[in-house]
Short mmCIF file of C-alpha atoms in Angstrom, two decimals:
data_model
loop_
_atom_site.label_atom_id
_atom_site.label_comp_id
_atom_site.label_asym_id
_atom_site.label_seq_id
_atom_site.Cartn_x
_atom_site.Cartn_y
_atom_site.Cartn_z
CA MET A 1 107.04 210.29 102.23
CA ILE A 2 109.08 207.52 103.95
CA ASP A 3 106.98 208.31 107.19
CA VAL A 4 103.70 207.47 105.55
CA LEU A 5 105.15 204.30 104.22
CA LEU A 6 106.45 203.33 107.81
CA PHE A 7 102.92 204.24 109.23
CA VAL A 8 100.93 202.00 106.94
CA LEU A 9 103.60 199.16 107.05
CA GLY A 10 103.52 199.30 110.95
CA SER A 11 99.66 199.59 111.42
CA SER A 12 99.17 196.66 108.85
CA LEU A 13 101.69 194.49 110.68
CA MET A 14 99.84 195.17 114.02
CA VAL A 15 96.45 194.13 112.57
CA LEU A 16 97.75 191.00 111.02
CA SER A 17 99.41 190.22 114.26
CA ALA A 18 96.16 190.72 116.40
CA VAL A 19 94.42 188.53 113.88
CA LEU A 20 96.91 185.93 114.37
CA SER A 21 96.83 186.04 118.13
CA LEU A 22 93.03 185.59 118.02
CA ILE A 23 93.54 182.40 115.80
CA GLY A 24 96.06 181.10 118.24
CA ALA A 25 93.68 181.63 121.13
CA VAL A 26 90.82 179.84 119.31
CA GLY A 27 93.12 176.89 118.62
CA PHE A 28 93.81 176.46 122.27
CA LEU A 29 90.09 175.93 122.75
CA ARG A 30 89.67 173.65 119.80
CA PHE A 31 92.49 171.25 119.97
CA ARG A 32 92.10 168.20 122.25
CA ASN A 33 95.66 167.20 123.19
CA PHE A 34 98.75 169.02 124.69
CA PHE A 35 101.07 168.01 121.75
CA LEU A 36 98.59 169.54 119.34
CA ARG A 37 98.19 172.74 121.33
CA LEU A 38 102.07 173.31 120.91
CA HIS A 39 101.37 174.49 117.29
CA SER A 40 98.74 177.01 118.26
CA ALA A 41 101.17 178.34 120.93
CA THR A 42 103.76 178.94 118.31
CA VAL A 43 101.22 180.83 116.24
CA GLY A 44 100.31 182.83 119.21
CA SER A 45 103.56 183.71 120.52
CA ILE A 46 105.73 184.32 117.21
CA GLY A 47 102.97 185.40 114.98
CA GLY A 48 101.08 187.18 117.53
CA GLY A 49 103.98 188.73 119.55
CA VAL A 50 107.03 189.28 117.46
CA TYR A 51 105.19 190.79 114.42
CA GLY A 52 103.24 192.97 116.57
CA LEU A 53 106.25 194.34 118.44
CA VAL A 54 108.27 195.06 115.16
CA GLY A 55 105.15 196.67 113.76
CA LEU A 56 104.72 198.81 116.92
CA ALA A 57 108.35 199.93 116.64
CA LEU A 58 107.96 200.88 112.98
CA LEU A 59 104.70 202.72 113.73
CA THR A 60 106.06 204.69 116.76
CA LEU A 61 109.21 205.79 114.65
CA SER A 62 106.90 207.74 112.10
CA LEU A 63 104.96 209.80 114.59
CA ASP A 64 105.23 213.46 115.16
CA VAL A 65 105.73 213.23 118.99
CA PRO A 66 108.83 214.31 121.14
CA GLY A 67 111.90 212.44 120.65
CA TYR A 68 112.35 210.92 124.14
CA LEU A 69 108.95 209.22 123.96
CA LYS A 70 109.49 207.99 120.32
CA TYR A 71 112.95 206.41 120.56
CA TYR A 72 112.17 204.91 124.10
CA ILE A 73 109.25 202.90 122.92
CA PHE A 74 111.18 202.03 119.73
CA GLY A 75 114.13 200.72 121.80
CA VAL A 76 111.94 198.68 124.33
CA ALA A 77 109.88 197.00 121.45
CA ILE A 78 112.91 195.88 119.53
CA VAL A 79 114.65 194.50 122.80
CA SER A 80 111.44 192.67 123.87
CA ALA A 81 111.11 191.12 120.37
CA ALA A 82 114.60 189.83 120.64
CA LEU A 83 114.02 188.34 124.00
CA VAL A 84 110.71 186.70 123.00
CA VAL A 85 112.39 185.07 119.84
CA PHE A 86 115.07 183.76 122.16
CA ALA A 87 113.00 182.56 125.06
CA SER A 88 109.69 181.29 123.82
CA PRO A 89 110.69 178.26 121.71
CA THR A 90 113.16 177.27 124.40
CA GLY A 91 110.48 177.28 127.05
CA SER A 92 108.14 175.27 124.88
CA HIS A 93 110.74 172.68 124.16
CA ILE A 94 111.77 172.14 127.61
CA LEU A 95 108.19 171.98 128.74
CA SER A 96 107.21 169.39 126.14
CA ARG A 97 110.18 167.21 127.00
CA ALA A 98 109.22 167.13 130.78
CA ALA A 99 105.57 166.40 129.87
CA TYR A 100 106.51 163.40 127.79
CA ARG A 101 108.97 161.98 130.14
CA SER A 102 106.90 162.37 133.33
CA GLY A 103 103.70 161.05 131.93
CA GLU A 104 101.72 164.19 132.85
CA ALA A 105 100.25 164.65 129.39
CA ALA A 106 99.99 161.39 127.44
CA PRO A 107 99.69 161.65 123.55
CA ARG A 108 96.13 160.07 123.24
CA PRO A 109 95.57 159.08 119.72
CA LEU A 110 98.90 157.22 119.53
CA ILE A 111 99.73 154.79 116.58
CA ARG A 112 103.39 153.92 117.16
CA ASP A 113 105.73 155.29 119.82
CA LYS A 114 109.11 155.31 118.41
CA LEU A 115 110.68 156.98 121.44
CA LYS A 116 109.70 153.99 123.42
CA GLU A 117 111.01 151.56 120.98
CA ALA A 118 114.28 153.19 120.89
CA GLY A 119 114.47 153.10 124.60
CA LEU A 120 114.69 156.84 125.13
CA GLU A 121 111.61 157.14 127.33
CA MET B 1 90.40 211.43 131.66
CA THR B 2 91.15 207.81 131.50
CA PRO B 3 89.94 206.02 128.32
CA VAL B 4 86.93 203.72 128.88
CA ILE B 5 88.71 200.70 127.06
CA ILE B 6 91.56 200.61 129.44
CA LEU B 7 88.98 200.77 132.39
CA LEU B 8 87.13 197.99 130.79
CA LEU B 9 90.25 195.86 130.58
CA SER B 10 91.27 196.42 134.00
CA ALA B 11 87.74 195.81 135.31
CA PHE B 12 87.86 192.37 133.46
CA SER B 13 91.12 191.71 135.18
CA ALA B 14 89.86 192.39 138.63
CA VAL B 15 86.91 190.13 138.17
CA MET B 16 89.16 187.30 136.73
CA ALA B 17 91.42 187.70 139.77
CA LEU B 18 88.41 187.14 142.00
CA ILE B 19 87.28 183.89 140.14
CA ALA B 20 90.99 182.66 140.16
CA THR B 21 90.99 183.21 144.07
CA ILE B 22 87.86 181.06 144.51
CA LYS B 23 89.23 178.47 142.15
CA ILE B 24 92.55 178.37 144.27
CA VAL B 25 90.54 177.74 147.51
CA TYR B 26 88.67 174.89 146.10
CA GLU B 27 91.49 173.20 144.19
CA ARG B 28 92.87 169.89 145.19
CA ASP B 29 96.05 169.84 143.24
CA VAL B 30 98.48 172.35 144.81
CA LEU B 31 100.77 172.48 141.70
CA LYS B 32 97.84 173.95 139.78
CA ALA B 33 97.14 176.45 142.64
CA ILE B 34 100.66 177.81 142.41
CA ILE B 35 100.42 178.27 138.56
CA ILE B 36 97.09 180.00 138.93
CA SER B 37 98.65 182.27 141.59
CA GLY B 38 101.15 183.30 138.80
CA VAL B 39 98.24 184.10 136.48
CA GLU B 40 96.75 186.15 139.24
CA SER B 41 99.90 188.31 139.49
CA LEU B 42 99.56 189.05 135.68
CA PHE B 43 96.10 190.34 136.24
CA TYR B 44 97.21 192.49 139.08
CA SER B 45 100.03 193.89 137.05
CA ILE B 46 97.81 195.09 134.34
CA ILE B 47 95.73 197.02 136.85
CA LEU B 48 98.87 198.64 138.15
CA ALA B 49 99.88 199.56 134.63
CA SER B 50 96.56 201.12 133.78
CA PHE B 51 96.28 202.90 136.99
CA LEU B 52 99.69 204.91 136.43
CA ALA B 53 102.26 203.25 138.90
CA PRO B 54 105.29 202.60 136.78
CA ASP B 55 107.89 202.30 139.63
CA LEU B 56 105.65 199.64 141.43
CA LEU B 57 105.13 197.82 138.13
CA ILE B 58 108.96 197.08 137.79
CA ALA B 59 109.42 195.71 141.25
CA TYR B 60 106.10 193.78 141.24
CA ILE B 61 106.86 191.93 137.94
CA ALA B 62 110.33 191.01 139.01
CA VAL B 63 108.94 189.60 142.30
CA GLY B 64 105.49 188.48 141.70
CA LEU B 65 105.71 186.41 138.40
CA GLY B 66 109.03 184.72 138.63
CA LEU B 67 110.44 184.41 142.15
CA ASN B 68 107.31 183.72 144.05
CA SER B 69 106.48 180.69 141.94
CA ALA B 70 110.07 179.34 142.14
CA ILE B 71 110.05 179.66 145.86
CA LEU B 72 106.82 178.12 146.40
CA LEU B 73 107.79 175.14 144.13
CA TYR B 74 110.88 174.69 146.35
CA ALA B 75 108.60 174.49 149.31
CA LEU B 76 106.27 171.90 147.61
CA ARG B 77 109.34 169.53 146.75
CA GLY B 78 109.41 168.53 150.52
CA GLY B 79 106.02 166.90 150.82
CA GLU B 80 102.97 165.51 149.00
CA ARG B 81 101.34 167.23 145.96
CA TYR B 82 97.61 166.42 146.35
CA GLU B 83 95.62 167.75 149.29
CA GLU B 84 92.95 165.27 150.81
CA MET C 1 79.23 207.88 134.38
CA ILE C 2 80.36 204.62 133.02
CA ALA C 3 83.94 205.31 134.18
CA GLU C 4 82.96 205.68 137.72
CA ALA C 5 80.74 202.68 137.65
CA LEU C 6 83.74 200.53 136.43
CA PHE C 7 86.05 202.13 139.04
CA TYR C 8 83.58 201.06 141.86
CA LEU C 9 83.29 197.51 140.28
CA ILE C 10 87.15 197.31 140.49
CA VAL C 11 87.24 198.37 144.01
CA PHE C 12 84.52 195.97 144.97
CA ALA C 13 86.26 193.00 143.29
CA VAL C 14 89.51 193.66 145.04
CA GLY C 15 87.81 193.92 148.46
CA VAL C 16 85.91 190.58 148.02
CA THR C 17 89.34 189.09 146.97
CA ILE C 18 90.78 190.06 150.30
CA GLY C 19 87.84 188.40 152.23
CA VAL C 20 88.04 185.16 150.19
CA SER C 21 91.76 184.84 150.72
CA ILE C 22 91.45 185.32 154.47
CA TYR C 23 88.70 182.64 154.42
CA GLY C 24 91.08 180.16 152.58
CA ILE C 25 93.91 180.78 154.97
CA ILE C 26 91.76 179.77 157.92
CA VAL C 27 89.94 176.77 156.22
CA ARG C 28 92.40 174.89 153.97
CA PRO C 29 94.82 172.49 155.72
CA HIS C 30 97.86 172.43 153.28
CA ILE C 31 100.71 174.42 154.20
CA VAL C 32 101.79 175.53 150.75
CA LYS C 33 98.26 176.50 149.93
CA LYS C 34 98.10 178.79 152.99
CA LEU C 35 101.37 180.47 151.68
CA VAL C 36 99.87 180.92 148.10
CA LEU C 37 96.78 182.50 149.68
CA LEU C 38 98.98 184.70 151.87
CA THR C 39 100.93 186.15 148.74
CA ILE C 40 97.41 186.83 147.13
CA LEU C 41 96.37 188.70 150.29
CA THR C 42 99.41 190.85 150.27
CA ASP C 43 98.96 191.58 146.52
CA ALA C 44 95.44 192.54 146.78
CA ALA C 45 96.15 194.86 149.72
CA ASN C 46 98.74 196.57 147.62
CA VAL C 47 96.48 197.03 144.73
CA MET C 48 93.77 198.34 147.00
CA ALA C 49 96.32 200.96 148.31
CA VAL C 50 97.13 202.03 144.75
CA LEU C 51 93.39 202.43 144.05
CA PHE C 52 93.15 204.90 147.04
CA GLY C 53 95.67 207.24 145.58
CA TYR C 54 94.14 207.31 142.07
CA TYR C 55 92.01 210.11 140.40
CA LEU C 56 89.75 209.60 137.38
CA ARG C 57 91.05 212.83 135.84
CA ALA C 58 94.71 211.74 135.98
CA ILE C 59 96.62 211.26 132.92
CA SER C 60 100.15 211.19 134.05
CA PRO C 61 102.37 208.98 136.33
CA PRO C 62 103.79 210.82 139.39
CA VAL C 63 107.21 211.40 137.55
CA TYR C 64 108.09 215.07 136.37
CA PRO C 65 108.91 214.67 132.76
CA GLY C 66 112.48 215.26 131.93
CA GLY C 67 113.77 216.35 128.50
CA SER C 68 115.23 219.67 127.55
CA LEU C 69 117.18 221.46 130.39
CA GLU C 70 115.81 225.12 130.22
CA ASP C 71 112.11 223.91 130.21
CA PHE C 72 112.14 221.06 132.75
CA ALA C 73 115.15 220.94 135.06
CA PHE C 74 114.37 223.95 137.15
CA PRO C 75 110.41 224.23 137.12
CA SER C 76 108.76 227.20 138.59
CA SER C 77 105.98 226.87 141.31
CA ALA C 78 103.08 227.43 138.82
CA GLN C 79 104.36 224.64 136.62
CA LEU C 80 104.63 222.30 139.53
CA ARG C 81 101.01 223.13 140.52
CA GLU C 82 99.81 222.55 137.02
CA PHE C 83 101.58 219.24 136.88
CA SER C 84 100.15 217.98 140.28
CA SER C 85 96.61 218.65 138.82
CA ILE C 86 97.07 215.98 136.21
CA SER C 87 99.05 213.39 138.10
CA VAL C 88 98.12 210.68 140.63
CA ASP C 89 99.10 210.79 144.37
CA PRO C 90 102.63 209.35 144.90
CA ILE C 91 102.51 208.57 148.63
CA PRO C 92 100.78 205.14 148.40
CA GLN C 93 103.13 204.00 145.81
CA VAL C 94 106.18 204.95 147.76
CA LEU C 95 104.91 202.85 150.71
CA ILE C 96 104.13 199.83 148.67
CA VAL C 97 107.58 199.52 147.06
CA THR C 98 108.96 198.72 150.52
CA ALA C 99 106.09 196.33 151.18
CA ILE C 100 106.72 194.25 148.19
CA VAL C 101 110.31 193.61 149.13
CA ILE C 102 109.34 192.89 152.83
CA GLY C 103 106.71 190.43 151.63
CA LEU C 104 109.44 188.63 149.46
CA ALA C 105 111.71 188.17 152.41
CA GLU C 106 108.90 186.93 154.60
CA LEU C 107 107.83 184.49 151.94
CA ILE C 108 111.43 182.98 151.72
CA PHE C 109 111.64 182.43 155.48
CA LEU C 110 108.17 180.71 155.69
CA SER C 111 108.88 178.56 152.68
CA LEU C 112 112.11 177.36 154.12
CA VAL C 113 110.27 176.47 157.42
CA ALA C 114 107.69 174.64 155.21
CA TYR C 115 110.40 172.53 153.42
CA ASN C 116 111.96 171.51 156.73
CA ILE C 117 108.52 170.34 158.13
CA GLY C 118 107.84 168.25 154.90
CA VAL C 119 111.37 166.66 154.97
CA ASN C 120 111.22 165.82 158.76
CA TYR C 121 107.61 164.82 159.40
CA LYS C 122 106.70 163.40 155.73
CA THR C 123 103.69 165.42 155.30
CA LEU C 124 102.65 169.02 154.69
CA MET C 125 99.05 168.73 155.95
CA ILE C 126 98.63 170.54 159.25
CA ASN C 127 95.79 168.09 160.49
CA LYS C 128 98.19 165.01 160.16
CA LEU C 129 101.16 166.43 161.91
CA GLU C 130 101.86 164.42 165.13
CA VAL C 131 104.44 165.04 167.69
CA GLU C 132 106.04 161.85 169.06
CA GLU C 133 105.72 161.55 172.79
CA GLU C 134 108.87 160.80 174.88
CA MET D 1 105.97 213.28 110.01
CA VAL D 2 102.66 211.63 110.62
CA ASP D 3 99.92 213.37 112.76
CA PRO D 4 99.58 211.63 116.13
CA SER D 5 95.74 212.04 115.86
CA LEU D 6 95.73 209.18 113.31
CA LEU D 7 96.55 206.75 116.12
CA ASN D 8 92.89 207.17 117.37
CA TYR D 9 91.67 204.96 114.24
CA VAL D 10 94.38 202.27 114.92
CA LEU D 11 94.82 201.86 118.58
CA PRO D 12 91.27 201.02 119.82
CA VAL D 13 90.76 198.31 117.14
CA VAL D 14 94.22 196.53 117.94
CA LEU D 15 93.76 196.99 121.63
CA GLY D 16 90.26 195.36 121.41
CA VAL D 17 91.34 192.49 119.45
CA TYR D 18 94.40 191.81 121.70
CA GLY D 19 92.04 192.24 124.89
CA LEU D 20 89.66 189.52 123.45
CA ALA D 21 92.80 187.16 122.78
CA TYR D 22 93.97 187.81 126.37
CA SER D 23 90.46 186.95 127.79
CA ILE D 24 90.28 183.67 125.97
CA TYR D 25 93.84 182.66 127.00
CA SER D 26 92.84 183.43 130.72
CA ILE D 27 89.93 181.25 130.44
CA VAL D 28 92.15 178.41 129.01
CA VAL D 29 94.56 178.90 131.97
CA LEU D 30 91.83 178.58 134.50
CA ARG D 31 90.08 175.67 132.83
CA GLY D 32 92.98 173.71 131.22
CA PRO D 33 92.93 169.96 131.91
CA THR D 34 96.50 169.22 132.64
CA VAL D 35 99.49 171.16 134.25
CA PRO D 36 101.56 171.56 130.91
CA ASP D 37 98.50 173.10 129.10
CA MET D 38 98.15 175.90 131.84
CA VAL D 39 102.02 176.78 131.71
CA LEU D 40 101.99 176.96 127.87
CA ALA D 41 98.85 179.30 127.87
CA LEU D 42 100.51 181.38 130.55
CA ASP D 43 103.56 181.96 128.30
CA VAL D 44 101.48 183.24 125.32
CA MET D 45 99.47 185.29 127.74
CA THR D 46 102.80 186.87 128.83
CA VAL D 47 103.55 187.69 125.22
CA ASP D 48 100.31 189.35 124.74
CA LEU D 49 100.61 191.41 127.87
CA ILE D 50 103.97 192.94 126.69
CA ILE D 51 102.07 194.42 123.67
CA ILE D 52 99.23 195.61 125.95
CA TYR D 53 101.75 197.35 128.08
CA LEU D 54 103.33 199.26 125.16
CA LEU D 55 99.83 200.21 123.83
CA ILE D 56 98.88 201.67 127.17
CA ALA D 57 102.06 203.65 127.25
CA LEU D 58 101.34 204.94 123.83
CA TYR D 59 97.79 205.81 125.01
CA TYR D 60 99.12 207.92 127.77
CA GLU D 61 102.12 209.11 126.02
CA SER D 62 104.34 208.41 128.94
CA PRO D 63 107.59 206.57 128.34
CA MET D 64 107.87 205.28 132.01
CA LEU D 65 105.01 202.84 131.64
CA ALA D 66 106.84 200.95 128.91
CA ILE D 67 109.89 199.79 130.99
CA GLY D 68 107.84 197.09 132.67
CA ALA D 69 108.01 195.03 129.39
CA ILE D 70 111.63 194.13 129.62
CA PRO D 71 111.62 192.31 132.88
CA LEU D 72 108.32 190.65 131.83
CA ALA D 73 110.02 189.31 128.58
CA SER D 74 112.98 187.97 130.41
CA TRP D 75 111.09 186.00 132.92
CA ILE D 76 109.19 183.96 130.44
CA LEU D 77 111.81 181.26 130.56
CA LEU D 78 111.96 180.84 134.45
CA LEU D 79 108.51 179.32 135.08
CA ASP D 80 108.85 176.82 132.31
CA PHE D 81 112.30 175.70 133.67
CA VAL D 82 110.99 175.49 137.26
CA VAL D 83 107.85 173.45 136.47
CA ALA D 84 109.73 171.09 134.14
CA LYS D 85 112.41 170.43 136.76
CA TYR D 86 109.75 169.69 139.38
CA LEU D 87 108.02 167.24 137.01
CA LEU D 88 111.00 165.35 136.23
CA GLU D 89 112.36 165.15 139.78
CA VAL D 90 108.93 163.96 141.25
CA ARG D 91 109.01 161.21 138.59
CA LYS D 92 112.47 160.06 139.48
CA LYS D 93 111.58 159.72 143.19
#
């Protein structure tokens, strides 16, 4: 009984995560600025990656396959999800800080720059 | 028999790797060329995964994605960035 | 039918990539771009060697499956022959594992040479390098 | 225990949608106007590629193909760090 529940939960998480990944990809095409594209990158990496990895782990745990295949893929998916949760926001933060300070990507529709007023540029 | 959808994905990866190589040859900014070479290693790693080479995949990911880009950026730090 | 057509498309694309990267190494003047195209040439040659050892009927990597002791640890000759009919050829993969590491060492040496050229001569373009006459 | 043949209804749909997202990200990486855009799209593309590896390993039912996901997940941070350091150092010079 619990296996059917795990299978349904895992497959619905995977379909939700695939749709979120597609939404993030379309957002990369439609936004016009680097600092706006950071939002769709968050949707694509956390919503499209971590939810899918957790769903894949739950789905694999409920199958009727040999144990070394099942637990191997379960462990790899959980460890990868933990690494992505740690690494992806850190990388985005480092990259946006460097892009602002080096003037590589300027925030184009800019009304008031409080970082420059505070002398933190 | 190999499933058709995996062959379709790897054929797309091979064609995109060809397009990326042509773009690298005619790109003036060398920093962009280094980043596109990182993408190219991602395309080749999906070909290796779908053609059943797991031991090669581990060595190629550790070398091709991370270390090559870091070493080439260290070499670029000595001179100019744009190519005339 | 469609699987064979896709396989030949992949072989053709990787072969054209090798040709384009050799053209780029000869033509472009920047040293770091020459190094980038050299790594692409190495990778494409490795993938081409993997494609040579692949069969379309294969469904298993060339690793004999482990598991329970009495079934898999001491396989008989018939079991090994049956396994080799569904797996790919392991010889090109064994050769390429050494080729990747040798390529990394070669790239480290060449990039150190390029860094020292850029620091001493203030440029990385080959057509602007000038040796001072004594 | 659930019958593994039920996977034939789930896996092609999920793999097709992830492949579509992967192709859109690769177009963004090749076209993107500035350098940080390309690096950001490369990060998200790496996260998608981890799931595609695990789905391929589940297709072939071979656990050896799944081990490539862990080095790929731990190298996400490196390219961001190196490119950011290069940009800040060139500005200071």
